[in-house]
Amino acid sequence: MPASFSAKVKEELARTIPPARHCRIAEIAAMLSIGGRFAMDDGGKDIISFRTENVPIARKYFTLLKKTFNIESSVSVRRETGLNKSRIYSLEVIDDEKASGLIMACSLHRTREGRFVLKDDLLLQRDCCRRAFIRGAFLASGSISDPVRSYHFEIVCSSRTQAELLQSAVCSFQIGARLVMRKSHYVVYVKDSSQVVDLLNVMGAYKALMDMENVRIVKDMRNRINRGVNCETANISKTANASAKQILDITYIMDSSAFHRLPESLRQVASLRLSHPEATLTELGAMLDPPVGKSGVNHRMKKISDYARDLRDGSGEKTVK
C-alpha cells in the first residue's frame, strides 16, 4: 500500500537533524510534551517514554537524545490488538539522573496524568527553535491531508495550554492557525492552501512543499478551464434561449400576416435570424448590409419582440416605426 502524503512529509522531516543544540532541545521538548509519558518502574526509578508507530520518527528521537544529551534510550516494539494491529515503538529513558536532566533541559513539567507540558516559552525565543518545536509537534501528533483531495494541516494536543503555546508558535510566522476542541483533545489546525505550504516551509519539508505546489498548479489550471467551460456553456445557453424566443416572435408575426408591416431593417434582421438560429447578435450584425454592431442588432430585435407582444395583446395593427 503506497504511503500517504502525511507519512511522506513525516519521513522527510524525520531525516532533518538541527545542527544547533538549542533547536534540538526545542524539538525534543515538543515531541515529549505531545507524545511523551512519565512513570516509575518497580524500583522507583523515573521512566520517560516516547511512543510512535513511525520507524523514521523513532529513529530520529533516538538520534536527537544521543546527539544532544548522550542518552541512549532502550527500544521496545509491540503490536496493537484489534483491527489496526500496527507496531508501536516505545523508546524509554530509565535513569533518574538522565531523566531529570532531560526534563530540566527541555523546561518540562510533569502532570499528575503522567504527561509533560512546557513550563514556559523560553525555549521558543528564536525563530529556528520555533520551527524545530513545530516540526517536533507535527512528528509526534500531526497529520496533513493529501492536497489532491483537500488542504488540511493539524496537530492534536492533550491540553489547552499546550495547544495555545503551539498555536502561538505557528502564528509567529504569519500563519493563521486556529484552535478547536475535538472530544477530549485540542486541535491546532490550518486549512488555507497557501498557509499549509508556508507551514511546510517553516518545518523544512521542502520536497513535500514542491509536491504540494505542483498539485496546486494542476488544480488551479483545472479550475480555470472548468470556469471557462462553464462560462462558455452559460453564454451558449443564453444565446440559444434568446434566439429561440426571437424566432418564436418572428414566426408569430409571420403567422399573423403582419410581417409586411415591419420596416425593411427589421425584416432583414428577422430573416437572418430565421436562417441562422445559432448565430450571435454580433455575427448577425456582420451579415447585414451595411453591417451593424451588436447593440444595433439588439435594438432591432427588441423592436420585433415589442411588436410581437403588441400583436398578442391586440394592439399591433400599425406598421412599426
PDB file of C-alpha atoms in Angstrom:
ATOM      1  CA  MET A   1       0.000   0.000   0.000  1.00  0.00           C
ATOM      2  CA  PRO A   2       1.523   3.374  -1.011  1.00  0.00           C
ATOM      3  CA  ALA A   3       2.433   5.770   1.794  1.00  0.00           C
ATOM      4  CA  SER A   4       0.063   8.653   2.489  1.00  0.00           C
ATOM      5  CA  PHE A   5       1.103  12.245   1.859  1.00  0.00           C
ATOM      6  CA  SER A   6       1.225  12.778   5.636  1.00  0.00           C
ATOM      7  CA  ALA A   7       3.585   9.807   6.059  1.00  0.00           C
ATOM      8  CA  LYS A   8       5.836  11.134   3.288  1.00  0.00           C
ATOM      9  CA  VAL A   9       6.054  14.537   4.991  1.00  0.00           C
ATOM     10  CA  LYS A  10       6.962  12.904   8.308  1.00  0.00           C
ATOM     11  CA  GLU A  11       9.546  10.699   6.648  1.00  0.00           C
ATOM     12  CA  GLU A  12      11.178  13.772   5.107  1.00  0.00           C
ATOM     13  CA  LEU A  13      11.134  15.703   8.395  1.00  0.00           C
ATOM     14  CA  ALA A  14      12.483  12.691  10.300  1.00  0.00           C
ATOM     15  CA  ARG A  15      15.706  12.996   8.291  1.00  0.00           C
ATOM     16  CA  THR A  16      16.246  16.582   9.477  1.00  0.00           C
ATOM     17  CA  ILE A  17      18.561  16.872  12.485  1.00  0.00           C
ATOM     18  CA  PRO A  18      19.059  20.522  13.540  1.00  0.00           C
ATOM     19  CA  PRO A  19      22.743  21.493  13.772  1.00  0.00           C
ATOM     20  CA  ALA A  20      22.197  23.803  16.769  1.00  0.00           C
ATOM     21  CA  ARG A  21      21.783  22.202  20.200  1.00  0.00           C
ATOM     22  CA  HIS A  22      19.081  24.676  21.285  1.00  0.00           C
ATOM     23  CA  CYS A  23      16.982  23.699  18.259  1.00  0.00           C
ATOM     24  CA  ARG A  24      17.388  20.004  19.023  1.00  0.00           C
ATOM     25  CA  ILE A  25      16.242  20.643  22.602  1.00  0.00           C
ATOM     26  CA  ALA A  26      13.170  22.539  21.338  1.00  0.00           C
ATOM     27  CA  GLU A  27      12.272  19.658  19.011  1.00  0.00           C
ATOM     28  CA  ILE A  28      12.715  17.052  21.772  1.00  0.00           C
ATOM     29  CA  ALA A  29      10.589  19.206  24.101  1.00  0.00           C
ATOM     30  CA  ALA A  30       7.781  19.268  21.519  1.00  0.00           C
ATOM     31  CA  MET A  31       7.946  15.518  20.950  1.00  0.00           C
ATOM     32  CA  LEU A  32       7.863  14.755  24.664  1.00  0.00           C
ATOM     33  CA  SER A  33       5.174  17.306  25.529  1.00  0.00           C
ATOM     34  CA  ILE A  34       2.858  15.710  22.951  1.00  0.00           C
ATOM     35  CA  GLY A  35       3.957  12.086  22.595  1.00  0.00           C
ATOM     36  CA  GLY A  36       5.848  11.546  25.843  1.00  0.00           C
ATOM     37  CA  ARG A  37       4.847   9.814  29.093  1.00  0.00           C
ATOM     38  CA  PHE A  38       6.305   9.771  32.586  1.00  0.00           C
ATOM     39  CA  ALA A  39       6.187   6.862  35.043  1.00  0.00           C
ATOM     40  CA  MET A  40       8.212   4.942  37.646  1.00  0.00           C
ATOM     41  CA  ASP A  41       9.418   1.369  37.440  1.00  0.00           C
ATOM     42  CA  ASP A  42       9.093  -1.180  40.240  1.00  0.00           C
ATOM     43  CA  GLY A  43      12.354   0.026  41.724  1.00  0.00           C
ATOM     44  CA  GLY A  44      11.152   3.628  41.946  1.00  0.00           C
ATOM     45  CA  LYS A  45      13.273   4.877  39.043  1.00  0.00           C
ATOM     46  CA  ASP A  46      11.938   7.566  36.709  1.00  0.00           C
ATOM     47  CA  ILE A  47      10.966   6.420  33.238  1.00  0.00           C
ATOM     48  CA  ILE A  48      10.500   8.809  30.325  1.00  0.00           C
ATOM     49  CA  SER A  49       8.932   7.113  27.332  1.00  0.00           C
ATOM     50  CA  PHE A  50       8.109   8.269  23.843  1.00  0.00           C
ATOM     51  CA  ARG A  51       5.788   6.198  21.642  1.00  0.00           C
ATOM     52  CA  THR A  52       5.232   6.256  17.909  1.00  0.00           C
ATOM     53  CA  GLU A  53       4.048   3.990  15.092  1.00  0.00           C
ATOM     54  CA  ASN A  54       6.548   5.510  12.692  1.00  0.00           C
ATOM     55  CA  VAL A  55      10.031   3.947  12.425  1.00  0.00           C
ATOM     56  CA  PRO A  56      11.781   7.068  10.996  1.00  0.00           C
ATOM     57  CA  ILE A  57      10.328   9.173  13.853  1.00  0.00           C
ATOM     58  CA  ALA A  58      11.501   6.636  16.444  1.00  0.00           C
ATOM     59  CA  ARG A  59      14.950   6.662  14.839  1.00  0.00           C
ATOM     60  CA  LYS A  60      15.041  10.461  14.866  1.00  0.00           C
ATOM     61  CA  TYR A  61      14.037  10.707  18.543  1.00  0.00           C
ATOM     62  CA  PHE A  62      16.753   8.172  19.430  1.00  0.00           C
ATOM     63  CA  THR A  63      19.320  10.200  17.430  1.00  0.00           C
ATOM     64  CA  LEU A  64      18.266  13.515  18.985  1.00  0.00           C
ATOM     65  CA  LEU A  65      18.692  12.155  22.520  1.00  0.00           C
ATOM     66  CA  LYS A  66      22.069  10.631  21.690  1.00  0.00           C
ATOM     67  CA  LYS A  67      23.401  13.667  19.839  1.00  0.00           C
ATOM     68  CA  THR A  68      22.070  16.264  22.303  1.00  0.00           C
ATOM     69  CA  PHE A  69      22.321  14.601  25.741  1.00  0.00           C
ATOM     70  CA  ASN A  70      24.408  11.481  25.032  1.00  0.00           C
ATOM     71  CA  ILE A  71      21.438   9.403  26.193  1.00  0.00           C
ATOM     72  CA  GLU A  72      20.809   6.009  24.648  1.00  0.00           C
ATOM     73  CA  SER A  73      17.164   5.106  25.106  1.00  0.00           C
ATOM     74  CA  SER A  74      16.014   1.495  25.209  1.00  0.00           C
ATOM     75  CA  VAL A  75      13.706   0.489  22.369  1.00  0.00           C
ATOM     76  CA  SER A  76      10.823  -1.970  22.563  1.00  0.00           C
ATOM     77  CA  VAL A  77       8.216  -2.967  19.997  1.00  0.00           C
ATOM     78  CA  ARG A  78       4.717  -4.309  20.495  1.00  0.00           C
ATOM     79  CA  ARG A  79       1.826  -4.929  18.154  1.00  0.00           C
ATOM     80  CA  GLU A  80      -1.528  -3.274  18.768  1.00  0.00           C
ATOM     81  CA  THR A  81      -4.548  -5.505  19.201  1.00  0.00           C
ATOM     82  CA  GLY A  82      -7.783  -5.078  17.257  1.00  0.00           C
ATOM     83  CA  LEU A  83      -8.227  -4.185  13.617  1.00  0.00           C
ATOM     84  CA  ASN A  84      -5.283  -1.786  13.411  1.00  0.00           C
ATOM     85  CA  LYS A  85      -2.567  -4.226  14.535  1.00  0.00           C
ATOM     86  CA  SER A  86       0.150  -1.630  13.901  1.00  0.00           C
ATOM     87  CA  ARG A  87       3.530  -1.775  15.599  1.00  0.00           C
ATOM     88  CA  ILE A  88       4.152   0.648  18.471  1.00  0.00           C
ATOM     89  CA  TYR A  89       7.755   1.672  19.076  1.00  0.00           C
ATOM     90  CA  SER A  90       8.460   2.706  22.648  1.00  0.00           C
ATOM     91  CA  LEU A  91      11.726   4.481  23.477  1.00  0.00           C
ATOM     92  CA  GLU A  92      12.468   4.734  27.211  1.00  0.00           C
ATOM     93  CA  VAL A  93      14.984   6.589  29.337  1.00  0.00           C
ATOM     94  CA  ILE A  94      15.308   4.651  32.629  1.00  0.00           C
ATOM     95  CA  ASP A  95      17.734   6.611  34.739  1.00  0.00           C
ATOM     96  CA  ASP A  96      16.850   9.114  37.466  1.00  0.00           C
ATOM     97  CA  GLU A  97      19.754  11.423  36.763  1.00  0.00           C
ATOM     98  CA  LYS A  98      19.422  11.380  32.974  1.00  0.00           C
ATOM     99  CA  ALA A  99      15.630  11.637  33.102  1.00  0.00           C
ATOM    100  CA  SER A 100      15.772  14.596  35.493  1.00  0.00           C
ATOM    101  CA  GLY A 101      18.395  16.321  33.346  1.00  0.00           C
ATOM    102  CA  LEU A 102      16.301  15.765  30.211  1.00  0.00           C
ATOM    103  CA  ILE A 103      13.160  17.170  31.848  1.00  0.00           C
ATOM    104  CA  MET A 104      15.027  20.215  33.174  1.00  0.00           C
ATOM    105  CA  ALA A 105      16.814  20.963  29.887  1.00  0.00           C
ATOM    106  CA  CYS A 106      13.525  20.793  27.974  1.00  0.00           C
ATOM    107  CA  SER A 107      11.710  23.028  30.518  1.00  0.00           C
ATOM    108  CA  LEU A 108       9.068  20.344  31.022  1.00  0.00           C
ATOM    109  CA  HIS A 109       6.648  19.960  33.894  1.00  0.00           C
ATOM    110  CA  ARG A 110       5.195  16.566  34.840  1.00  0.00           C
ATOM    111  CA  THR A 111       1.444  16.362  35.265  1.00  0.00           C
ATOM    112  CA  ARG A 112      -0.472  14.010  37.556  1.00  0.00           C
ATOM    113  CA  GLU A 113      -1.713  12.148  34.484  1.00  0.00           C
ATOM    114  CA  GLY A 114       1.863  11.177  33.590  1.00  0.00           C
ATOM    115  CA  ARG A 115       2.228  13.624  30.741  1.00  0.00           C
ATOM    116  CA  PHE A 116       4.559  16.537  30.093  1.00  0.00           C
ATOM    117  CA  VAL A 117       3.784  20.203  29.488  1.00  0.00           C
ATOM    118  CA  LEU A 118       6.155  23.018  28.643  1.00  0.00           C
ATOM    119  CA  LYS A 119       6.644  25.308  31.644  1.00  0.00           C
ATOM    120  CA  ASP A 120       7.035  28.450  29.537  1.00  0.00           C
ATOM    121  CA  ASP A 121       8.089  29.665  26.100  1.00  0.00           C
ATOM    122  CA  LEU A 122      11.732  30.380  26.926  1.00  0.00           C
ATOM    123  CA  LEU A 123      12.803  27.623  24.535  1.00  0.00           C
ATOM    124  CA  LEU A 124      10.905  29.357  21.748  1.00  0.00           C
ATOM    125  CA  GLN A 125      12.559  32.774  21.679  1.00  0.00           C
ATOM    126  CA  ARG A 126      14.407  32.123  18.416  1.00  0.00           C
ATOM    127  CA  ASP A 127      12.735  31.609  15.036  1.00  0.00           C
ATOM    128  CA  CYS A 128      14.835  28.491  14.432  1.00  0.00           C
ATOM    129  CA  CYS A 129      13.719  26.980  17.733  1.00  0.00           C
ATOM    130  CA  ARG A 130      10.059  27.677  16.995  1.00  0.00           C
ATOM    131  CA  ARG A 131      10.491  25.940  13.625  1.00  0.00           C
ATOM    132  CA  ALA A 132      12.034  22.932  15.370  1.00  0.00           C
ATOM    133  CA  PHE A 133       9.272  22.926  18.009  1.00  0.00           C
ATOM    134  CA  ILE A 134       6.508  22.918  15.372  1.00  0.00           C
ATOM    135  CA  ARG A 135       8.344  20.167  13.486  1.00  0.00           C
ATOM    136  CA  GLY A 136       8.635  18.028  16.631  1.00  0.00           C
ATOM    137  CA  ALA A 137       4.960  18.567  17.488  1.00  0.00           C
ATOM    138  CA  PHE A 138       3.916  17.531  13.975  1.00  0.00           C
ATOM    139  CA  LEU A 139       6.078  14.408  14.098  1.00  0.00           C
ATOM    140  CA  ALA A 140       4.578  13.437  17.450  1.00  0.00           C
ATOM    141  CA  SER A 141       0.889  14.009  16.731  1.00  0.00           C
ATOM    142  CA  GLY A 142       0.310  15.785  13.440  1.00  0.00           C
ATOM    143  CA  SER A 143      -1.284  14.985  10.113  1.00  0.00           C
ATOM    144  CA  ILE A 144      -1.747  16.637   6.741  1.00  0.00           C
ATOM    145  CA  SER A 145      -4.317  15.686   4.132  1.00  0.00           C
ATOM    146  CA  ASP A 146      -3.450  14.702   0.578  1.00  0.00           C
ATOM    147  CA  PRO A 147      -3.569  18.014  -1.372  1.00  0.00           C
ATOM    148  CA  VAL A 148      -5.200  16.212  -4.306  1.00  0.00           C
ATOM    149  CA  ARG A 149      -8.339  15.916  -2.153  1.00  0.00           C
ATOM    150  CA  SER A 150      -8.197  18.863   0.262  1.00  0.00           C
ATOM    151  CA  TYR A 151      -5.944  21.184   2.263  1.00  0.00           C
ATOM    152  CA  HIS A 152      -5.862  20.475   5.981  1.00  0.00           C
ATOM    153  CA  PHE A 153      -2.997  20.501   8.483  1.00  0.00           C
ATOM    154  CA  GLU A 154      -3.494  19.674  12.149  1.00  0.00           C
ATOM    155  CA  ILE A 155      -1.677  18.764  15.358  1.00  0.00           C
ATOM    156  CA  VAL A 156      -3.570  17.139  18.231  1.00  0.00           C
ATOM    157  CA  CYS A 157      -2.678  18.279  21.758  1.00  0.00           C
ATOM    158  CA  SER A 158      -3.750  16.849  25.118  1.00  0.00           C
ATOM    159  CA  SER A 159      -4.161  20.200  26.923  1.00  0.00           C
ATOM    160  CA  ARG A 160      -5.337  23.695  26.086  1.00  0.00           C
ATOM    161  CA  THR A 161      -2.136  25.265  27.440  1.00  0.00           C
ATOM    162  CA  GLN A 162      -0.069  23.049  25.168  1.00  0.00           C
ATOM    163  CA  ALA A 163      -2.291  23.842  22.170  1.00  0.00           C
ATOM    164  CA  GLU A 164      -2.217  27.600  22.763  1.00  0.00           C
ATOM    165  CA  LEU A 165       1.590  27.565  23.009  1.00  0.00           C
ATOM    166  CA  LEU A 166       1.799  25.675  19.718  1.00  0.00           C
ATOM    167  CA  GLN A 167      -0.767  27.965  18.099  1.00  0.00           C
ATOM    168  CA  SER A 168       1.265  30.998  19.160  1.00  0.00           C
ATOM    169  CA  ALA A 169       4.439  29.483  17.674  1.00  0.00           C
ATOM    170  CA  VAL A 170       2.693  28.840  14.350  1.00  0.00           C
ATOM    171  CA  CYS A 171       1.090  32.301  14.271  1.00  0.00           C
ATOM    172  CA  SER A 172       4.507  33.919  14.820  1.00  0.00           C
ATOM    173  CA  PHE A 173       5.223  33.039  11.160  1.00  0.00           C
ATOM    174  CA  GLN A 174       2.113  34.962   9.978  1.00  0.00           C
ATOM    175  CA  ILE A 175       0.175  31.722   9.587  1.00  0.00           C
ATOM    176  CA  GLY A 176      -3.416  31.876  10.814  1.00  0.00           C
ATOM    177  CA  ALA A 177      -3.584  28.697  12.910  1.00  0.00           C
ATOM    178  CA  ARG A 178      -6.911  28.021  14.624  1.00  0.00           C
ATOM    179  CA  LEU A 179      -7.766  26.056  17.735  1.00  0.00           C
ATOM    180  CA  VAL A 180     -10.731  23.748  18.225  1.00  0.00           C
ATOM    181  CA  MET A 181     -11.679  21.155  20.846  1.00  0.00           C
ATOM    182  CA  ARG A 182     -12.377  17.668  19.489  1.00  0.00           C
ATOM    183  CA  LYS A 183     -13.708  15.269  22.104  1.00  0.00           C
ATOM    184  CA  SER A 184     -11.165  15.492  24.951  1.00  0.00           C
ATOM    185  CA  HIS A 185      -8.315  16.875  22.840  1.00  0.00           C
ATOM    186  CA  TYR A 186      -7.348  20.285  21.466  1.00  0.00           C
ATOM    187  CA  VAL A 187      -6.515  20.564  17.782  1.00  0.00           C
ATOM    188  CA  VAL A 188      -4.389  23.283  16.209  1.00  0.00           C
ATOM    189  CA  TYR A 189      -5.201  23.397  12.509  1.00  0.00           C
ATOM    190  CA  VAL A 190      -4.632  25.308   9.258  1.00  0.00           C
ATOM    191  CA  LYS A 191      -6.879  24.938   6.194  1.00  0.00           C
ATOM    192  CA  ASP A 192      -5.784  27.660   3.759  1.00  0.00           C
ATOM    193  CA  SER A 193      -3.729  26.044   0.984  1.00  0.00           C
ATOM    194  CA  SER A 194      -1.111  28.807   0.753  1.00  0.00           C
ATOM    195  CA  GLN A 195      -0.640  28.788   4.537  1.00  0.00           C
ATOM    196  CA  VAL A 196      -0.271  24.998   4.617  1.00  0.00           C
ATOM    197  CA  VAL A 197       2.510  25.470   2.046  1.00  0.00           C
ATOM    198  CA  ASP A 198       4.069  28.140   4.280  1.00  0.00           C
ATOM    199  CA  LEU A 199       3.899  25.736   7.215  1.00  0.00           C
ATOM    200  CA  LEU A 200       5.710  23.029   5.253  1.00  0.00           C
ATOM    201  CA  ASN A 201       8.398  25.612   4.536  1.00  0.00           C
ATOM    202  CA  VAL A 202       8.590  26.562   8.236  1.00  0.00           C
ATOM    203  CA  MET A 203       9.122  22.918   9.223  1.00  0.00           C
ATOM    204  CA  GLY A 204      11.664  22.307   6.454  1.00  0.00           C
ATOM    205  CA  ALA A 205       9.623  19.836   4.360  1.00  0.00           C
ATOM    206  CA  TYR A 206      10.843  21.258   1.064  1.00  0.00           C
ATOM    207  CA  LYS A 207      10.221  18.210  -1.137  1.00  0.00           C
ATOM    208  CA  ALA A 208       6.653  17.909   0.166  1.00  0.00           C
ATOM    209  CA  LEU A 209       6.253  21.651  -0.400  1.00  0.00           C
ATOM    210  CA  MET A 210       7.195  21.284  -4.080  1.00  0.00           C
ATOM    211  CA  ASP A 211       4.873  18.285  -4.473  1.00  0.00           C
ATOM    212  CA  MET A 212       2.015  20.264  -2.974  1.00  0.00           C
ATOM    213  CA  GLU A 213       2.732  23.306  -5.137  1.00  0.00           C
ATOM    214  CA  ASN A 214       2.621  21.102  -8.244  1.00  0.00           C
ATOM    215  CA  VAL A 215      -0.769  19.774  -7.175  1.00  0.00           C
ATOM    216  CA  ARG A 216      -1.995  23.325  -6.529  1.00  0.00           C
ATOM    217  CA  ILE A 217      -0.882  24.426 -10.010  1.00  0.00           C
ATOM    218  CA  VAL A 218      -2.685  21.500 -11.670  1.00  0.00           C
ATOM    219  CA  LYS A 219      -5.836  22.080  -9.590  1.00  0.00           C
ATOM    220  CA  ASP A 220      -5.781  25.811 -10.311  1.00  0.00           C
ATOM    221  CA  MET A 221      -5.386  25.173 -14.044  1.00  0.00           C
ATOM    222  CA  ARG A 222      -8.210  22.629 -13.990  1.00  0.00           C
ATOM    223  CA  ASN A 223     -10.440  25.071 -12.105  1.00  0.00           C
ATOM    224  CA  ARG A 224      -9.699  27.821 -14.618  1.00  0.00           C
ATOM    225  CA  ILE A 225     -10.536  25.516 -17.507  1.00  0.00           C
ATOM    226  CA  ASN A 226     -13.750  24.432 -15.792  1.00  0.00           C
ATOM    227  CA  ARG A 227     -14.707  28.049 -15.128  1.00  0.00           C
ATOM    228  CA  GLY A 228     -14.035  28.902 -18.780  1.00  0.00           C
ATOM    229  CA  VAL A 229     -16.074  25.938 -19.998  1.00  0.00           C
ATOM    230  CA  ASN A 230     -18.920  26.771 -17.612  1.00  0.00           C
ATOM    231  CA  CYS A 231     -18.874  30.399 -18.715  1.00  0.00           C
ATOM    232  CA  GLU A 232     -18.851  29.412 -22.387  1.00  0.00           C
ATOM    233  CA  THR A 233     -21.662  26.926 -21.779  1.00  0.00           C
ATOM    234  CA  ALA A 234     -23.685  29.583 -19.995  1.00  0.00           C
ATOM    235  CA  ASN A 235     -23.140  32.031 -22.866  1.00  0.00           C
ATOM    236  CA  ILE A 236     -24.157  29.411 -25.432  1.00  0.00           C
ATOM    237  CA  SER A 237     -27.254  28.567 -23.402  1.00  0.00           C
ATOM    238  CA  LYS A 238     -28.110  32.259 -23.055  1.00  0.00           C
ATOM    239  CA  THR A 239     -27.666  32.822 -26.805  1.00  0.00           C
ATOM    240  CA  ALA A 240     -29.755  29.744 -27.641  1.00  0.00           C
ATOM    241  CA  ASN A 241     -32.575  30.795 -25.323  1.00  0.00           C
ATOM    242  CA  ALA A 242     -32.608  34.345 -26.702  1.00  0.00           C
ATOM    243  CA  SER A 243     -32.535  33.034 -30.274  1.00  0.00           C
ATOM    244  CA  ALA A 244     -35.435  30.645 -29.591  1.00  0.00           C
ATOM    245  CA  LYS A 245     -37.565  33.496 -28.211  1.00  0.00           C
ATOM    246  CA  GLN A 246     -36.688  35.752 -31.140  1.00  0.00           C
ATOM    247  CA  ILE A 247     -37.656  33.020 -33.635  1.00  0.00           C
ATOM    248  CA  LEU A 248     -40.972  32.480 -31.812  1.00  0.00           C
ATOM    249  CA  ASP A 249     -41.720  36.213 -32.035  1.00  0.00           C
ATOM    250  CA  ILE A 250     -40.794  36.385 -35.722  1.00  0.00           C
ATOM    251  CA  THR A 251     -42.841  33.261 -36.525  1.00  0.00           C
ATOM    252  CA  TYR A 252     -45.832  34.695 -34.661  1.00  0.00           C
ATOM    253  CA  ILE A 253     -45.605  37.937 -36.650  1.00  0.00           C
ATOM    254  CA  MET A 254     -45.456  35.944 -39.894  1.00  0.00           C
ATOM    255  CA  ASP A 255     -48.412  33.742 -38.888  1.00  0.00           C
ATOM    256  CA  SER A 256     -50.360  36.905 -38.080  1.00  0.00           C
ATOM    257  CA  SER A 257     -49.733  38.163 -41.658  1.00  0.00           C
ATOM    258  CA  ALA A 258     -48.108  41.254 -40.140  1.00  0.00           C
ATOM    259  CA  PHE A 259     -44.549  40.707 -41.340  1.00  0.00           C
ATOM    260  CA  HIS A 260     -45.022  43.238 -44.162  1.00  0.00           C
ATOM    261  CA  ARG A 261     -45.742  45.956 -41.603  1.00  0.00           C
ATOM    262  CA  LEU A 262     -42.172  45.717 -40.299  1.00  0.00           C
ATOM    263  CA  PRO A 263     -39.627  48.219 -41.691  1.00  0.00           C
ATOM    264  CA  GLU A 264     -37.068  46.823 -44.106  1.00  0.00           C
ATOM    265  CA  SER A 265     -34.320  46.984 -41.491  1.00  0.00           C
ATOM    266  CA  LEU A 266     -36.336  44.774 -39.110  1.00  0.00           C
ATOM    267  CA  ARG A 267     -37.435  42.347 -41.870  1.00  0.00           C
ATOM    268  CA  GLN A 268     -33.813  41.990 -42.903  1.00  0.00           C
ATOM    269  CA  VAL A 269     -32.567  41.088 -39.413  1.00  0.00           C
ATOM    270  CA  ALA A 270     -35.614  38.847 -38.818  1.00  0.00           C
ATOM    271  CA  SER A 271     -34.894  36.876 -41.996  1.00  0.00           C
ATOM    272  CA  LEU A 272     -31.269  36.439 -40.981  1.00  0.00           C
ATOM    273  CA  ARG A 273     -32.318  35.185 -37.547  1.00  0.00           C
ATOM    274  CA  LEU A 274     -34.579  32.551 -39.121  1.00  0.00           C
ATOM    275  CA  SER A 275     -31.763  31.495 -41.458  1.00  0.00           C
ATOM    276  CA  HIS A 276     -29.095  31.457 -38.742  1.00  0.00           C
ATOM    277  CA  PRO A 277     -30.728  30.463 -35.416  1.00  0.00           C
ATOM    278  CA  GLU A 278     -27.361  29.632 -33.814  1.00  0.00           C
ATOM    279  CA  ALA A 279     -25.653  32.960 -34.670  1.00  0.00           C
ATOM    280  CA  THR A 280     -24.845  35.567 -32.034  1.00  0.00           C
ATOM    281  CA  LEU A 281     -26.060  39.150 -32.350  1.00  0.00           C
ATOM    282  CA  THR A 282     -22.563  40.209 -33.370  1.00  0.00           C
ATOM    283  CA  GLU A 283     -22.498  37.602 -36.130  1.00  0.00           C
ATOM    284  CA  LEU A 284     -25.943  38.640 -37.355  1.00  0.00           C
ATOM    285  CA  GLY A 285     -24.820  42.267 -37.442  1.00  0.00           C
ATOM    286  CA  ALA A 286     -21.829  41.332 -39.607  1.00  0.00           C
ATOM    287  CA  MET A 287     -24.174  39.690 -42.150  1.00  0.00           C
ATOM    288  CA  LEU A 288     -26.266  42.828 -42.624  1.00  0.00           C
ATOM    289  CA  ASP A 289     -25.596  45.239 -45.469  1.00  0.00           C
ATOM    290  CA  PRO A 290     -24.334  47.629 -44.295  1.00  0.00           C
ATOM    291  CA  PRO A 291     -23.007  45.810 -41.177  1.00  0.00           C
ATOM    292  CA  VAL A 292     -24.480  46.785 -37.801  1.00  0.00           C
ATOM    293  CA  GLY A 293     -22.961  46.429 -34.338  1.00  0.00           C
ATOM    294  CA  LYS A 294     -24.243  44.159 -31.585  1.00  0.00           C
ATOM    295  CA  SER A 295     -26.164  46.943 -29.829  1.00  0.00           C
ATOM    296  CA  GLY A 296     -27.852  47.926 -33.117  1.00  0.00           C
ATOM    297  CA  VAL A 297     -28.986  44.340 -33.780  1.00  0.00           C
ATOM    298  CA  ASN A 298     -30.177  44.025 -30.186  1.00  0.00           C
ATOM    299  CA  HIS A 299     -32.216  47.239 -30.608  1.00  0.00           C
ATOM    300  CA  ARG A 300     -33.888  45.868 -33.739  1.00  0.00           C
ATOM    301  CA  MET A 301     -34.634  42.534 -32.085  1.00  0.00           C
ATOM    302  CA  LYS A 302     -36.211  44.376 -29.176  1.00  0.00           C
ATOM    303  CA  LYS A 303     -38.476  46.260 -31.571  1.00  0.00           C
ATOM    304  CA  ILE A 304     -39.517  42.954 -33.178  1.00  0.00           C
ATOM    305  CA  SER A 305     -40.190  41.469 -29.732  1.00  0.00           C
ATOM    306  CA  ASP A 306     -42.238  44.516 -28.687  1.00  0.00           C
ATOM    307  CA  TYR A 307     -44.299  44.329 -31.893  1.00  0.00           C
ATOM    308  CA  ALA A 308     -44.983  40.603 -31.375  1.00  0.00           C
ATOM    309  CA  ARG A 309     -46.124  41.383 -27.839  1.00  0.00           C
ATOM    310  CA  ASP A 310     -48.428  44.144 -29.132  1.00  0.00           C
ATOM    311  CA  LEU A 311     -49.914  41.719 -31.663  1.00  0.00           C
ATOM    312  CA  ARG A 312     -50.603  39.202 -28.939  1.00  0.00           C
ATOM    313  CA  ASP A 313     -52.268  41.985 -26.899  1.00  0.00           C
ATOM    314  CA  GLY A 314     -54.337  43.040 -29.938  1.00  0.00           C
ATOM    315  CA  SER A 315     -52.671  46.446 -30.288  1.00  0.00           C
ATOM    316  CA  GLY A 316     -50.188  45.808 -33.083  1.00  0.00           C
ATOM    317  CA  GLU A 317     -52.154  46.703 -36.214  1.00  0.00           C
ATOM    318  CA  LYS A 318     -49.989  49.645 -37.192  1.00  0.00           C
ATOM    319  CA  THR A 319     -46.694  49.499 -39.048  1.00  0.00           C
ATOM    320  CA  VAL A 320     -43.639  49.503 -36.756  1.00  0.00           C
ATOM    321  CA  LYS A 321     -41.552  52.628 -36.952  1.00  0.00           C
TER     322      LYS A 321
END
